[in-house]
């Protein structure tokens, strides 16, 4: 039985993102693999790449407007689902340096799915290209996409 670590957008409040993480986890387990989702999410990454205007807009949208429209109920439900159904790595990685200097060890690593390579979402974070994976380990892309028609 191979151990497999997946890096994806599992900390999103987007139901589709969480459900795809769960579905991939279940498919890997059904194939007989031991699997975890690498608990990686750098909350500062997005804001660091934003201009001052975009930072203000981001904080206003996510901190105030979105909570008024969506409410905290969605946040609570997605967190409950995450805790109950997702098998996360023992360590939580909250920045790129920690992930790259002390990566979790698996037989194979998967990046995906959906828009994990979208520069507007991951803000040039090389982790989603599996750059933290030790030499000699298998690297797999599962349904990863850029989600944009031009990169530049």
Coordinates of C-alpha atoms in Angstrom, one line a residue:
X1 CA 0.0 0.0 0.0
X2 CA 1.5 3.3 -1.1
X3 CA 1.2 6.4 1.0
X4 CA -0.1 9.4 -1.0
X5 CA -0.1 13.1 -0.1
X6 CA -2.4 15.5 -1.9
X7 CA -2.0 19.3 -2.1
X8 CA -5.2 21.1 -3.0
X9 CA -7.5 24.0 -2.0
X10 CA -9.1 22.1 0.9
X11 CA -9.4 25.2 3.2
X12 CA -11.7 27.0 0.8
X13 CA -15.4 27.7 1.8
X14 CA -16.3 26.6 -1.7
X15 CA -18.3 23.4 -1.5
X16 CA -16.9 22.2 -4.9
X17 CA -13.3 22.5 -3.7
X18 CA -13.9 20.6 -0.5
X19 CA -16.0 17.9 -2.2
X20 CA -13.3 17.3 -4.9
X21 CA -10.7 16.9 -2.2
X22 CA -12.9 14.4 -0.4
X23 CA -13.7 12.5 -3.6
X24 CA -10.1 12.2 -4.6
X25 CA -9.3 11.0 -1.0
X26 CA -12.0 8.4 -1.2
X27 CA -10.9 7.2 -4.7
X28 CA -7.3 6.7 -3.5
X29 CA -8.5 4.8 -0.4
X30 CA -10.7 2.6 -2.6
X31 CA -7.5 1.8 -4.6
X32 CA -5.8 0.6 -1.4
X33 CA -3.6 3.6 -0.8
X34 CA -3.0 5.3 2.5
X35 CA -3.7 9.0 1.8
X36 CA -3.7 12.4 3.5
X37 CA -4.4 15.9 2.3
X38 CA -1.4 18.0 3.0
X39 CA -2.8 20.7 5.4
X40 CA -1.2 23.6 3.6
X41 CA -2.7 27.1 3.4
X42 CA -0.8 30.3 3.6
X43 CA -3.3 33.0 4.6
X44 CA -0.8 35.8 4.0
X45 CA 0.2 34.6 0.5
X46 CA -2.8 36.2 -1.2
X47 CA -2.5 39.5 0.5
X48 CA 1.3 39.8 0.0
X49 CA 0.9 39.8 -3.8
X50 CA -1.9 42.4 -3.8
X51 CA -1.6 46.1 -4.3
X52 CA -2.8 48.4 -1.5
X53 CA -6.2 48.8 -3.3
X54 CA -6.6 45.1 -3.8
X55 CA -5.8 44.4 -0.1
X56 CA -8.5 46.8 1.1
X57 CA -11.0 45.3 -1.4
X58 CA -10.0 41.8 -0.4
X59 CA -10.4 42.5 3.4
X60 CA -13.7 44.4 2.8
X61 CA -15.1 41.6 0.7
X62 CA -14.0 38.6 2.8
X63 CA -14.2 40.2 6.2
X64 CA -17.4 42.1 5.9
X65 CA -19.5 41.8 2.7
X66 CA -19.2 38.1 2.1
X67 CA -20.0 37.3 5.7
X68 CA -23.1 39.4 5.4
X69 CA -24.2 37.7 2.2
X70 CA -23.2 34.1 3.0
X71 CA -23.1 34.3 6.7
X72 CA -20.9 32.4 9.2
X73 CA -23.2 29.3 8.8
X74 CA -21.5 28.3 5.6
X75 CA -18.0 28.7 7.2
X76 CA -19.1 26.6 10.1
X77 CA -20.6 23.9 7.9
X78 CA -17.5 23.6 5.7
X79 CA -15.2 23.5 8.8
X80 CA -17.4 20.7 10.3
X81 CA -17.2 18.7 7.0
X82 CA -13.4 19.2 6.8
X83 CA -12.9 18.0 10.4
X84 CA -15.3 15.0 10.0
X85 CA -14.4 13.7 6.5
X86 CA -11.0 15.0 5.4
X87 CA -7.9 13.1 6.4
X88 CA -5.4 15.9 6.9
X89 CA -1.6 15.6 7.5
X90 CA -0.5 15.7 11.1
X91 CA 1.3 19.0 10.5
X92 CA -0.3 22.1 9.3
X93 CA 1.8 24.2 7.0
X94 CA 0.9 27.9 7.1
X95 CA 3.8 29.2 4.9
X96 CA 5.8 28.1 1.9
X97 CA 9.1 28.0 3.8
X98 CA 7.9 25.6 6.4
X99 CA 6.5 23.3 3.8
X100 CA 9.6 23.3 1.7
X101 CA 12.1 22.9 4.6
X102 CA 10.2 20.1 6.3
X103 CA 7.9 18.4 3.8
X104 CA 5.6 15.6 4.8
X105 CA 6.9 12.2 3.6
X106 CA 4.9 10.0 1.3
X107 CA 5.6 7.5 -1.5
X108 CA 3.8 9.8 -4.0
X109 CA 2.4 13.3 -4.2
X110 CA -0.6 14.6 -6.1
X111 CA -1.5 18.2 -7.0
X112 CA -5.0 18.9 -8.0
X113 CA -7.7 19.3 -8.9
X114 CA -9.2 22.2 -10.7
X115 CA -7.4 25.5 -10.7
X116 CA -4.4 24.7 -8.4
X117 CA -2.1 26.3 -11.1
X118 CA -4.2 29.4 -11.6
X119 CA -1.8 32.3 -10.9
X120 CA -4.7 34.5 -9.7
X121 CA -5.6 32.0 -7.0
X122 CA -2.2 30.6 -5.8
X123 CA -0.3 33.8 -6.5
X124 CA 2.8 32.1 -7.9
X125 CA 3.1 29.7 -5.0
X126 CA 5.4 26.9 -6.4
X127 CA 4.1 24.4 -3.8
X128 CA 1.2 23.5 -6.1
X129 CA 3.8 22.5 -8.8
X130 CA 5.2 20.0 -6.2
X131 CA 8.5 21.8 -5.8
X132 CA 8.7 20.8 -2.1
X133 CA 8.7 17.0 -3.0
X134 CA 11.9 15.2 -2.2
X135 CA 14.0 13.9 -5.1
X136 CA 13.0 10.4 -6.3
X137 CA 9.4 10.6 -5.2
X138 CA 6.5 10.2 -7.6
X139 CA 4.8 13.5 -8.6
X140 CA 1.3 13.3 -10.1
X141 CA -1.1 16.0 -11.4
X142 CA -4.8 15.1 -11.1
X143 CA -7.1 17.3 -13.2
X144 CA -5.0 20.4 -12.5
X145 CA -5.6 23.5 -14.6
X146 CA -4.5 27.0 -15.0
X147 CA -8.1 28.3 -15.3
X148 CA -7.0 31.3 -17.4
X149 CA -6.4 31.6 -21.2
X150 CA -3.1 33.4 -20.9
X151 CA -0.3 33.4 -18.3
X152 CA 1.8 36.4 -18.0

